[in-house]
Amino acid sequence: MKILIVLFLFIPFIAGLCSFVLKNKRVAEILTFISSIVSLSISAAFLIYLMSERGSAGVISIFNNAVVIDKFSAYIVLLVALIYFLSSMYSISYMKLAVKNESVTDGEFFRYYLLINLFALTMLVAPILNNMALYLIDIELTTITSSFLVITEITEKSIEAAWKYIVVVSSGISLALLGTVLFYLSGNLHGVYGLHVSSLDWTVLSAHSSYLNKDLVKIAFILIVIGLGTKVGLAPMHTWVPDAYSEAPSPVSAMLAASLENVALYGIIRYFNIAGGSTGFNYPETVLVIAGIFSIFVGIMGIINQNSTKRLFAYSSIEQMGIISLGFGLGGVFGTFGALFQMLAHSLSKPIMFYGSGNLLHKYKTKEIKNIKGVIHTMPKTAFLFIAGALTLVGAPPSAAFIGEFLILLESFKKSDYFISALLIILLIAAFIAILAKLNSMIFGVSDGNATIYDVNNVQLKTGDFGTASLAPMAIPLILTICLGLYIPLPLKSFLDGIVRIIIK
Amino acid sequence: MLGLALPIYLNVTIDLLTAFILLSSFVMLSSKWISFYIHAYGIQSFLIFILTLILGIETQSVNLYMVALLTLLVRCLAVPYLLLNMMKKFSIKEEINLSIKIPASIIMGLILTVFGYFLIFRLIHNFAPDIIINSAAIALSLIFIGFFMIISRYTTITHILGLLVIENGIFLFSVILTPTLPLIVELVVLFDILVTVVAMLILSIVMKIKTGSLSTGMLNRLVG
């Protein structure tokens, strides 16, 4: 297992470095793809080990407890590796077209492949670190690598997005660091039994959470939610999200939206568990419910008033993260299970949308919704996958998102929070209508099937899709999310039950 | 936390040093020239280095010696050197665009300091001696002033310095309140500062080449 973890940490690093040094486009693509497959299989191996009899202790801990993988970490690592795999496949098609259409230079091409591997590496490392301060620093490193990915194509807009991203998120992370220091302080006071909890490891803090000073833990948890919430994109700290997601290349947008947010939310939930053990779960749950509801509201307001494809899905991510934190905030078995399942559903649905927008961007040379018309005639396969993906995103059955949102709603009914249930239903319907109305005009927006369709430069468009590398990354998650909507396999269910027991023990 | 019975000379020294640290952040608020900011930041980091060293000598902790040394190298020498070097290379002599004028900034800084004091007093007065409350309040107000610098000045360099002042505040806070914080944490925080500053400098150079200025006032294209 030790060898496997070391391999896991080195493969993306080596792949990135080789693709930068060797200066061969084909080699860079293949190396990144292989590295992502290896990462995905190793993270699946963690999962299988933890489910098997030998891993019944529930944790893999090596290097003197510096690296601890329990079921929750393994789950997040799997989600990250899955998006890494899909994005590395989609990059092959995206970057080829970007070189052809948008004059991406060779230097920018190799820099992209270096950074996408490093970005994946920093995200894969974050959930397996035991020390919370190291975790925060790793999150800061993800900010730096991904802000340089945002300026893959150097334009004034992308520089603006990257600058906003790095300033807003770095100041957020420093607040989270302050929260971590306060958590450390809360264990170092003369507490209930005069016991000191002199550690920043979440395993230790979680096991001794009842010895922490309650007042300090309350302030510290708020700081953590604000700080890491900046990274997750919870409103009102979401201001960088639409800018960075819309200016980044599509594969990177998918990684930002579907895996980085999960990695940051993972940290909040670890602290949620510790704060719950110290002050009782009522307090942290209230914080997450308020943050969640407000994020859903802000996300949907952004969706309704949107005229750019990628910004639309960025606001949709804010909304989805709001739903997930609402699920964790409502607590209970259904709420937590639903939130975990919704994480998976979001990670499967969101890449489809960003990859689809990438295909549209290359065909129509624009991100404006009103300039994109009649995709069903120009790119039939992309259009089908895109609209099917949108249906799974907004939670139409059968899809994983439907199950997740339904379970969260069920928990709110179970707890008799009818105000929250009513609000959630109204907001979900609003998101459903808004997203599908926008996509409807893009996909089917031409009355006559024989009409000629022009792109933004008034060049007549030829019919045809871009090839397997652009379609397979959309088809694989679509099939998975529909299957999960119809049937949740028993091992997955018992695995998620195990995570629920870790979070709300 | 530090022992309750510190010798009197140490009390005076800590008070004096933290007062000067606060003063250096007010120097930043009261200036219009970028090089002033950078020098004030260097002086602030130097004062924090002396404070850490004194605390290290008093508590005889090797960790604090290491942290002090690295603070001297990274915060006090490397970061100001990088910033000044870049200013010289690109011959930047810009004044800073202020959204809030200097007198109002100073009054705002005073309000934030008082706010920080009350916040920290409410939080830790049950179990901390006065000296700790004073220094922790100054650390917290450094964090607030850093945020205020980011939102009230329209230049990339002041954004970087605002973040650095926030980091200084957090560092002071952790040194005063939790001197036993594991060494590895301080090490990676310093590494992180260095990496972040370099990354942000590269971004601002790219911005300077592309837009011809370091002002962030023109970054208003992405809305909605």
XYZ file of C-alpha atoms in Angstrom:
729
model
C 0.000 0.000 0.000
C 2.894 2.338 0.801
C 4.409 1.871 -2.655
C 1.028 2.518 -4.204
C 0.615 5.845 -2.399
C 4.121 7.008 -3.324
C 3.458 6.010 -6.932
C 0.154 7.840 -6.739
C 1.943 11.043 -5.728
C 4.726 10.818 -8.291
C 2.963 9.742 -11.478
C 1.195 13.058 -12.276
C 4.321 14.995 -11.340
C 6.512 12.958 -13.677
C 3.901 13.067 -16.436
C 3.662 16.841 -16.215
C 7.400 17.358 -16.126
C 8.028 14.991 -19.046
C 5.376 16.593 -21.193
C 6.933 19.998 -20.509
C 10.511 18.927 -21.118
C 10.111 16.613 -24.106
C 8.277 19.231 -26.207
C 6.354 16.673 -28.215
C 2.620 17.247 -28.470
C 1.646 13.632 -29.017
C 3.828 12.442 -26.122
C 2.380 15.090 -23.797
C -1.172 14.018 -24.572
C -0.461 10.311 -24.151
C 1.575 10.747 -20.958
C -1.160 12.821 -19.331
C -3.790 10.309 -20.375
C -1.794 7.353 -19.024
C -1.055 9.177 -15.775
C -4.748 9.894 -15.296
C -5.643 6.237 -15.924
C -3.045 5.133 -13.377
C -4.350 7.658 -10.827
C -7.897 6.466 -11.395
C -6.966 2.812 -10.957
C -4.930 3.488 -7.814
C -7.768 5.481 -6.275
C -10.108 2.605 -7.153
C -7.624 0.301 -5.426
C -7.863 2.418 -2.249
C -11.625 2.136 -2.439
C -11.565 -1.649 -2.894
C -9.027 -2.071 -0.094
C -11.152 -0.039 2.309
C -14.237 -2.072 1.379
C -12.481 -5.400 1.727
C -12.032 -7.476 4.865
C -8.402 -6.492 5.380
C -9.261 -2.801 5.433
C -11.967 -3.292 8.011
C -10.199 -0.869 10.354
C -11.405 1.741 7.899
C -8.156 3.648 7.494
C -4.879 3.346 5.644
C -2.301 5.320 7.607
C 1.353 5.556 6.680
C 4.354 7.829 7.229
C 3.731 8.127 10.963
C 0.110 9.203 10.428
C 1.072 12.042 8.085
C -1.005 10.424 5.362
C -4.306 8.932 6.451
C -6.859 7.610 3.998
C -10.249 6.762 5.367
C -13.415 6.141 3.388
C -14.248 9.832 3.025
C -10.771 10.702 1.685
C -10.840 7.729 -0.691
C -14.220 8.847 -2.012
C -13.017 12.404 -2.709
C -9.805 11.096 -4.274
C -11.877 8.888 -6.560
C -14.024 11.835 -7.663
C -10.925 13.926 -8.373
C -9.240 11.127 -10.301
C -12.382 10.543 -12.339
C -12.513 14.160 -13.511
C -8.752 14.122 -14.122
C -9.270 11.094 -16.380
C -12.147 12.698 -18.295
C -10.395 16.058 -18.624
C -7.145 14.540 -19.852
C -9.122 12.708 -22.519
C -11.030 15.835 -23.510
C -7.857 17.944 -23.535
C -6.616 15.966 -26.537
C -9.479 17.263 -28.660
C -9.763 20.683 -27.001
C -6.127 21.715 -27.231
C -5.808 20.486 -30.826
C -8.720 22.736 -31.800
C -7.422 25.574 -29.652
C -4.093 25.454 -31.481
C -5.944 25.468 -34.810
C -8.600 28.094 -34.056
C -7.372 30.361 -31.298
C -3.673 30.535 -32.057
C -2.481 28.868 -28.885
C 1.298 28.794 -29.225
C 3.515 25.779 -28.587
C 4.797 27.325 -25.366
C 1.297 27.776 -24.069
C 0.430 24.207 -25.118
C 3.246 22.600 -23.111
C 2.697 24.922 -20.163
C -0.930 23.768 -20.173
C 0.070 20.101 -19.998
C 2.602 20.765 -17.236
C 0.119 22.684 -15.115
C -2.901 20.440 -15.608
C -0.912 17.515 -14.210
C 0.386 19.571 -11.288
C -3.120 20.850 -10.623
C -4.445 17.292 -10.558
C -1.586 16.281 -8.270
C -2.283 19.042 -5.739
C -5.956 18.091 -5.704
C -5.200 14.380 -5.298
C -2.856 15.090 -2.387
C -5.215 17.362 -0.447
C -7.743 14.786 0.845
C -5.145 12.287 2.019
C -3.220 14.743 4.220
C -3.847 14.351 7.911
C -2.543 17.721 9.088
C -5.158 20.402 8.506
C -2.617 23.229 8.082
C -0.806 21.251 5.391
C -4.160 20.645 3.755
C -4.806 24.399 3.633
C -1.390 25.083 2.126
C -2.095 22.437 -0.469
C -5.369 24.183 -1.288
C -3.330 27.369 -1.753
C -1.069 25.509 -4.189
C -4.123 24.371 -6.163
C -5.034 28.061 -6.419
C -1.654 28.943 -7.862
C -1.504 26.111 -10.400
C -5.075 26.650 -11.542
C -4.737 30.440 -11.784
C -1.963 29.848 -14.317
C -4.228 27.414 -16.118
C -6.839 30.168 -16.347
C -4.358 32.250 -18.355
C -3.550 29.404 -20.745
C -4.611 31.838 -23.436
C -3.303 35.244 -22.375
C -5.998 37.834 -22.969
C -7.015 40.841 -20.924
C -10.117 39.014 -19.772
C -8.281 35.899 -18.667
C -5.703 37.981 -16.772
C -8.527 39.759 -14.984
C -10.139 36.428 -14.076
C -6.861 34.953 -12.840
C -6.033 38.031 -10.775
C -9.458 38.107 -9.124
C -9.181 34.383 -8.482
C -5.778 34.469 -6.846
C -6.456 37.564 -4.697
C -9.905 36.534 -3.476
C -8.994 32.911 -2.789
C -5.619 33.648 -1.174
C -7.211 36.055 1.279
C -9.913 33.473 1.931
C -7.332 30.795 2.633
C -5.530 33.086 5.071
C -8.782 33.430 7.014
C -9.079 29.653 7.050
C -5.502 29.508 8.349
C -6.509 31.847 11.174
C -9.401 29.496 11.896
C -6.980 26.571 12.023
C -4.746 28.427 14.488
C -7.827 29.074 16.633
C -8.708 25.352 16.498
C -5.199 24.582 17.702
C -5.524 27.192 20.464
C -8.898 25.797 21.533
C -7.243 22.465 22.279
C -4.327 24.040 24.113
C -6.308 25.860 26.801
C -6.910 24.378 30.181
C -10.088 22.696 29.139
C -12.553 20.414 30.812
C -10.091 17.991 32.363
C -6.958 20.067 31.996
C -6.117 17.988 28.935
C -4.108 19.378 26.031
C -4.891 18.449 22.459
C -1.646 19.688 20.910
C -2.217 18.592 17.385
C -3.565 19.755 14.077
C -4.220 16.228 12.791
C -7.893 15.738 12.161
C -7.713 12.184 13.448
C -6.562 13.505 16.848
C -8.853 16.548 16.879
C -11.838 14.426 15.907
C -11.141 11.807 18.561
C -10.688 14.428 21.312
C -13.172 16.998 20.061
C -15.037 17.164 23.382
C -11.946 18.654 25.068
C -11.870 21.714 22.829
C -12.915 25.141 24.067
C -16.458 25.701 22.769
C -16.402 29.502 22.263
C -13.189 29.398 20.284
C -14.429 26.480 18.198
C -17.506 28.471 17.221
C -15.460 31.424 15.927
C -12.938 29.098 14.304
C -15.623 27.154 12.447
C -17.124 30.371 11.072
C -13.667 31.420 9.860
C -13.155 28.027 8.227
C -16.518 28.213 6.444
C -15.711 31.709 5.158
C -12.172 30.766 4.174
C -12.728 27.412 2.524
C -16.154 28.577 1.374
C -14.310 31.051 -0.833
C -12.685 28.109 -2.539
C -15.914 26.093 -2.674
C -17.746 29.083 -4.134
C -20.359 29.507 -1.443
C -22.138 32.860 -1.706
C -21.271 35.628 -0.867
C -17.635 34.569 -1.390
C -18.363 33.301 -4.906
C -17.339 36.405 -6.892
C -14.315 34.790 -8.547
C -16.177 31.631 -9.631
C -17.956 32.767 -12.834
C -14.926 34.718 -14.057
C -12.384 31.959 -13.573
C -14.645 29.179 -14.852
C -15.610 31.082 -17.981
C -12.086 32.165 -18.923
C -10.342 28.857 -18.232
C -10.127 26.230 -21.001
C -13.083 23.845 -20.813
C -11.207 20.803 -19.409
C -9.870 23.035 -16.632
C -13.293 24.524 -15.974
C -14.597 21.000 -15.472
C -11.770 20.199 -13.054
C -12.339 23.453 -11.161
C -16.084 22.955 -10.974
C -16.343 19.262 -10.334
C -13.293 18.299 -8.315
C -11.740 21.384 -6.729
C -15.031 22.333 -5.089
C -15.363 18.833 -3.643
C -11.811 18.959 -2.320
C -12.476 22.270 -0.560
C -15.832 21.111 0.773
C -14.058 18.045 2.164
C -12.088 20.352 4.478
C -15.211 22.123 5.676
C -16.841 18.781 6.472
C -13.800 17.571 8.413
C -14.031 20.698 10.577
C -17.795 20.268 10.686
C -17.248 16.881 12.292
C -14.771 18.303 14.835
C -16.929 21.338 15.661
C -19.970 19.073 15.962
C -18.141 16.875 18.444
C -17.209 19.913 20.493
C -20.288 22.145 20.503
C -22.969 19.708 19.414
C -24.060 19.466 15.798
C -26.748 22.117 16.048
C -24.373 25.047 15.674
C -22.310 23.953 12.621
C -25.444 22.601 10.956
C -27.129 26.001 11.196
C -24.081 27.691 9.675
C -24.026 25.302 6.717
C -27.793 25.556 6.154
C -27.641 29.356 5.966
C -24.605 29.298 3.656
C -26.256 26.627 1.499
C -29.623 28.339 1.086
C -27.998 31.667 0.267
C -25.694 30.030 -2.302
C -28.609 28.284 -4.013
C -30.443 31.605 -4.203
C -27.455 33.548 -5.578
C -26.625 30.771 -8.041
C -30.127 30.735 -9.465
C -30.279 34.519 -9.734
C -27.054 34.288 -11.738
C -28.480 31.553 -13.968
C -31.662 33.463 -14.779
C -29.777 36.588 -15.845
C -27.052 34.915 -17.843
C -25.950 35.336 -21.446
C -22.752 33.294 -21.582
C -22.675 29.494 -21.661
C -19.769 28.857 -19.339
C -20.832 31.485 -16.816
C -24.247 29.803 -16.782
C -22.697 26.541 -15.651
C -20.423 28.340 -13.198
C -23.492 29.755 -11.471
C -25.030 26.311 -11.647
C -21.982 25.024 -9.722
C -22.579 27.625 -7.035
C -26.162 26.417 -6.803
C -25.123 22.740 -6.677
C -22.554 23.420 -3.946
C -25.295 25.227 -2.061
C -27.477 22.119 -2.294
C -24.641 19.909 -1.091
C -23.823 22.101 1.914
C -27.538 22.324 2.674
C -27.588 18.518 2.684
C -24.669 18.331 5.116
C -26.260 21.109 7.145
C -29.574 19.324 7.480
C -27.588 16.390 8.823
C -29.137 13.072 9.662
C -28.565 9.944 7.631
C -30.643 11.004 4.627
C -29.221 14.512 4.431
C -25.593 13.459 4.695
C -26.046 10.486 2.382
C -27.879 12.709 -0.090
C -25.138 15.334 0.030
C -22.428 12.724 -0.559
C -24.390 11.239 -3.421
C -25.027 14.698 -4.832
C -21.249 15.299 -4.820
C -20.876 12.274 -7.088
C -23.835 13.351 -9.237
C -22.469 16.864 -9.649
C -19.018 15.528 -10.521
C -20.583 13.407 -13.239
C -22.991 15.979 -14.694
C -20.935 19.160 -14.651
C -18.063 17.927 -16.891
C -20.610 17.042 -19.597
C -21.810 20.624 -19.630
C -18.357 22.204 -19.675
C -17.055 19.839 -22.363
C -20.172 20.532 -24.402
C -19.619 24.283 -24.036
C -16.036 23.731 -25.178
C -17.264 22.003 -28.341
C -19.739 24.823 -28.968
C -17.007 27.406 -28.390
C -14.846 25.812 -31.062
C -17.711 25.490 -33.531
C -19.374 28.885 -33.064
C -16.305 30.829 -31.800
C -18.391 32.453 -29.086
C -19.684 31.898 -25.577
C -22.720 34.163 -26.003
C -25.952 32.186 -25.686
C -27.852 34.376 -28.149
C -25.281 33.788 -30.920
C -25.469 30.008 -30.674
C -28.403 28.568 -32.588
C -29.399 25.192 -33.968
C -26.697 22.985 -32.491
C -28.853 19.943 -33.212
C -28.261 20.542 -36.944
C -24.584 21.415 -36.838
C -23.345 18.965 -34.176
C -26.041 16.327 -33.615
C -24.072 14.046 -31.273
C -22.795 16.876 -29.091
C -26.288 18.351 -28.970
C -27.789 15.069 -27.794
C -25.178 14.537 -25.077
C -25.377 18.196 -24.053
C -29.144 18.278 -23.573
C -29.166 14.862 -21.867
C -26.395 16.066 -19.572
C -28.378 19.196 -18.775
C -31.368 17.067 -17.820
C -29.234 15.016 -15.434
C -27.718 18.233 -14.064
C -31.032 19.821 -13.152
C -32.158 16.590 -11.540
C -34.670 15.063 -13.926
C -35.134 11.357 -13.205
C -33.486 8.953 -13.844
C -30.236 10.576 -12.798
C -27.961 10.531 -9.782
C -28.742 14.210 -9.116
C -32.419 13.339 -8.738
C -31.660 10.785 -6.015
C -29.338 13.176 -4.187
C -31.714 16.135 -4.245
C -34.648 13.907 -3.323
C -32.824 12.538 -0.271
C -31.913 16.057 0.884
C -35.533 17.124 0.467
C -36.627 14.032 2.374
C -34.383 14.954 5.292
C -35.876 18.441 5.454
C -39.366 16.896 5.598
C -38.221 14.426 8.220
C -36.937 17.249 10.404
C -40.162 19.234 9.810
C -38.189 22.144 8.333
C -41.043 22.872 5.948
C -39.773 26.380 5.233
C -36.519 24.954 3.910
C -38.324 22.280 1.902
C -40.635 24.811 0.265
C -37.749 27.155 -0.513
C -35.661 24.317 -1.925
C -38.488 23.065 -4.153
C -39.180 26.551 -5.523
C -35.487 27.235 -6.178
C -34.920 23.836 -7.813
C -37.880 24.373 -10.145
C -36.555 27.835 -10.996
C -33.153 26.341 -11.854
C -34.808 23.600 -13.922
C -36.796 26.093 -15.999
C -33.974 28.638 -16.351
C -31.269 26.197 -17.470
C -33.493 24.256 -19.861
C -34.927 27.434 -21.405
C -31.427 28.746 -22.138
C -30.279 25.426 -23.573
C -33.462 25.023 -25.593
C -32.756 28.216 -27.500
C -29.200 27.074 -28.170
C -29.889 23.491 -29.198
C -33.186 23.803 -31.082
C -33.143 27.545 -31.820
C -33.673 27.263 -35.594
C -37.203 26.833 -36.890
C -36.271 25.326 -40.237
C -33.961 22.326 -40.420
C -32.596 23.377 -43.797
C -31.670 26.927 -42.805
C -27.975 27.713 -43.029
C -26.365 28.455 -39.672
C -23.573 30.972 -39.227
C -21.019 31.393 -36.491
C -20.210 34.705 -34.862
C -17.937 35.792 -37.741
C -20.677 35.128 -40.318
C -18.920 32.055 -41.672
C -21.260 29.287 -42.710
C -20.930 26.270 -40.429
C -20.306 22.781 -41.689
C -22.237 19.943 -40.128
C -20.205 17.503 -38.090
C -18.852 16.649 -34.668
C -15.257 16.789 -33.534
C -14.451 13.117 -33.014
C -14.228 10.540 -30.275
C -11.917 12.420 -27.916
C -14.476 15.198 -27.654
C -17.529 12.933 -27.330
C -16.386 10.030 -25.135
C -15.686 12.257 -22.078
C -19.292 13.442 -22.341
C -20.786 9.999 -22.925
C -19.009 8.117 -20.104
C -20.301 10.245 -17.187
C -23.742 10.460 -18.810
C -24.081 6.672 -18.858
C -22.763 6.443 -15.288
C -25.117 9.059 -13.893
C -28.171 7.499 -15.566
C -27.208 4.040 -14.277
C -26.770 5.419 -10.763
C -30.160 7.078 -11.063
C -31.744 3.716 -11.766
C -29.807 1.554 -9.355
C -27.291 2.168 -6.571
C -25.009 -0.880 -6.231
C -24.870 -2.385 -2.760
C -21.089 -1.887 -2.235
C -21.433 1.822 -3.060
C -24.351 2.156 -0.679
C -22.554 0.485 2.214
C -19.449 2.535 1.438
C -21.415 5.795 1.570
C -23.080 4.594 4.777
C -19.597 4.171 6.221
C -18.765 7.785 5.295
C -22.002 8.987 6.887
C -20.981 7.252 10.092
C -17.577 8.994 9.933
C -19.122 12.450 9.504
C -21.962 12.345 12.010
C -20.647 9.925 14.572
C 0.206 30.076 25.368
C 2.954 32.082 27.027
C 3.451 31.703 30.750
C 1.411 33.968 32.995
C 4.433 35.362 34.841
C 6.648 37.061 32.307
C 9.465 39.233 33.612
C 8.688 42.940 33.508
C 11.321 43.828 30.904
C 9.788 41.272 28.553
C 6.356 42.781 29.038
C 7.683 46.182 28.086
C 9.603 44.860 25.099
C 6.662 42.932 23.694
C 4.368 45.913 24.120
C 6.845 48.228 22.448
C 7.532 45.901 19.537
C 3.884 45.199 18.819
C 3.146 48.940 18.995
C 5.836 49.550 16.382
C 4.438 46.729 14.247
C 1.038 48.431 14.312
C 2.708 51.750 13.496
C 4.393 50.269 10.418
C 1.030 49.149 9.064
C -0.241 52.709 9.545
C 2.788 53.931 7.609
C 1.522 51.822 4.719
C -1.948 53.280 5.013
C -0.612 56.826 4.950
C 1.541 56.557 1.844
C 0.975 57.000 -1.874
C 4.233 55.528 -3.138
C 4.762 51.834 -3.748
C 8.368 51.736 -2.539
C 7.230 53.176 0.798
C 4.867 50.250 1.205
C 7.571 47.715 0.502
C 10.022 49.260 2.952
C 7.369 49.517 5.637
C 6.574 45.849 5.096
C 10.258 44.965 5.427
C 10.522 46.885 8.690
C 7.371 45.246 10.003
C 8.756 41.800 9.222
C 12.039 42.724 10.906
C 10.178 43.745 14.086
C 8.269 40.462 14.010
C 11.587 38.642 13.619
C 12.981 40.366 16.742
C 9.816 39.562 18.672
C 9.985 35.898 17.688
C 13.668 35.751 18.618
C 13.007 37.259 22.060
C 10.177 34.829 22.683
C 12.435 32.003 21.542
C 15.151 33.038 23.980
C 12.657 33.381 26.802
C 10.955 30.024 26.251
C 14.210 28.365 25.129
C 12.496 26.753 22.219
C 14.614 25.732 19.239
C 11.523 25.777 17.025
C 11.082 29.491 17.554
C 14.732 30.148 16.699
C 14.235 28.327 13.416
C 11.013 30.174 12.710
C 12.660 33.510 13.500
C 15.563 32.783 11.201
C 13.275 31.783 8.354
C 11.130 34.860 8.949
C 14.225 36.988 8.569
C 15.188 35.235 5.352
C 11.777 35.040 3.671
C 9.614 37.873 4.949
C 12.287 40.399 5.680
C 14.817 39.845 2.879
C 13.525 37.686 0.039
C 10.047 39.122 -0.451
C 10.989 42.849 -0.297
C 13.978 42.087 -2.530
C 11.731 40.424 -5.115
C 9.264 43.286 -5.067
C 11.891 46.047 -5.242
C 13.777 44.191 -7.935
C 10.685 43.956 -10.050
C 9.958 47.647 -9.561
C 13.452 48.526 -10.686
C 13.343 46.162 -13.675
C 10.075 47.533 -14.988
C 10.869 51.078 -13.800
C 7.544 51.381 -12.037
C 7.144 54.811 -10.511
C 3.382 54.830 -10.369
C 1.457 56.450 -7.622
C -1.213 54.276 -6.152
C -4.819 54.942 -7.054
C -6.714 55.233 -3.822
C -10.432 54.668 -3.643
C -10.400 55.980 -0.084
C -8.186 59.010 0.606
C -5.344 58.947 3.112
C -6.976 60.733 6.110
C -10.072 58.577 5.801
C -7.832 55.486 5.497
C -6.060 56.319 8.738
C -9.333 56.870 10.573
C -10.562 53.560 9.150
C -7.371 51.898 10.368
C -7.970 53.266 13.860
C -11.545 51.987 13.853
C -10.365 48.543 12.720
C -7.740 48.453 15.477
C -10.302 49.265 18.156
C -12.669 46.690 16.668
C -9.912 44.082 16.724
C -9.191 44.853 20.365
C -12.803 44.404 21.426
C -13.183 41.228 19.397
C -10.103 39.610 20.898
C -11.019 40.843 24.385
C -14.408 39.158 24.196
C -12.800 36.013 22.847
C -9.857 35.327 25.166
C -10.065 37.592 28.245
C -11.123 34.628 30.401
C -7.854 32.830 30.186
C -5.211 35.209 28.851
C -3.104 37.829 30.632
C -3.260 41.462 29.510
C -0.014 41.347 27.564
C -1.344 38.543 25.402
C -4.626 40.363 24.802
C -2.788 43.506 23.664
C -0.490 41.713 21.255
C -3.225 39.443 19.898
C -5.426 42.498 19.327
C -2.656 44.105 17.292
C -2.225 40.893 15.319
C -5.946 40.836 14.550
C -5.963 44.491 13.534
C -3.075 43.776 11.154
C -5.332 41.207 9.483
C -8.144 43.755 9.202
C -5.809 46.448 7.885
C -4.487 44.021 5.303
C -7.995 43.388 4.038
C -8.667 47.118 4.039
C -5.535 47.691 1.958
C -6.686 45.143 -0.604
C -10.096 46.728 -1.047
C -9.040 50.373 -0.988
C -5.981 50.417 -3.261
C -6.090 49.733 -6.979
C -2.635 48.322 -7.711
C -1.471 44.743 -7.975
C 1.536 45.440 -5.738
C -0.666 46.713 -2.929
C -2.869 43.651 -3.287
C 0.212 41.500 -2.784
C 1.328 43.615 0.187
C -2.171 43.497 1.667
C -2.048 39.701 1.574
C 1.431 39.770 3.094
C 0.240 42.017 5.937
C -2.610 39.566 6.578
C -0.075 36.718 6.697
C 2.087 38.761 9.096
C -0.951 39.257 11.312
C -1.699 35.543 11.359
C 1.931 34.747 12.060
C 2.066 37.234 14.962
C -1.201 35.811 16.281
C 0.093 32.252 16.199
C 3.473 33.159 17.730
C 1.859 35.047 20.600
C -1.001 32.674 21.329
C 0.326 29.278 20.330
C 4.134 29.270 20.466
C 3.995 25.466 20.439
C 2.520 25.347 16.943
C 4.333 22.574 15.055
C 7.380 23.794 13.170
C 6.253 22.139 9.955
C 3.218 24.431 9.839
C 5.323 27.587 10.001
C 7.707 26.185 7.418
C 5.014 25.450 4.874
C 3.343 28.797 5.528
C 6.604 30.548 4.684
C 7.043 28.393 1.600
C 3.493 29.219 0.629
C 4.119 32.967 1.021
C 7.131 32.743 -1.243
C 5.275 30.752 -3.903
C 2.217 32.988 -3.769
C 4.272 36.169 -4.056
C 6.222 34.808 -7.010
C 3.023 33.649 -8.716
C 1.337 36.999 -8.191
C 4.414 38.851 -9.410
C 4.451 36.793 -12.603
C 0.754 37.541 -13.073
C 1.328 41.267 -12.572
C 4.227 41.237 -15.039
C 1.961 39.538 -17.582
C -0.654 42.166 -16.818
C 1.875 44.978 -17.209
C 2.966 43.618 -20.590
C -0.585 43.108 -21.798
C -2.356 46.198 -20.483
C 0.572 48.567 -19.938
C -0.204 49.240 -16.308
C -0.322 47.627 -12.896
C -3.557 49.325 -11.980
C -6.439 46.981 -11.233
C -8.994 49.741 -11.789
C -9.389 48.679 -15.403
C -10.182 45.075 -14.551
C -13.906 45.505 -15.001
C -14.709 43.540 -18.146
C -16.096 40.420 -16.533
C -19.473 41.151 -15.002
C -22.799 39.390 -14.708
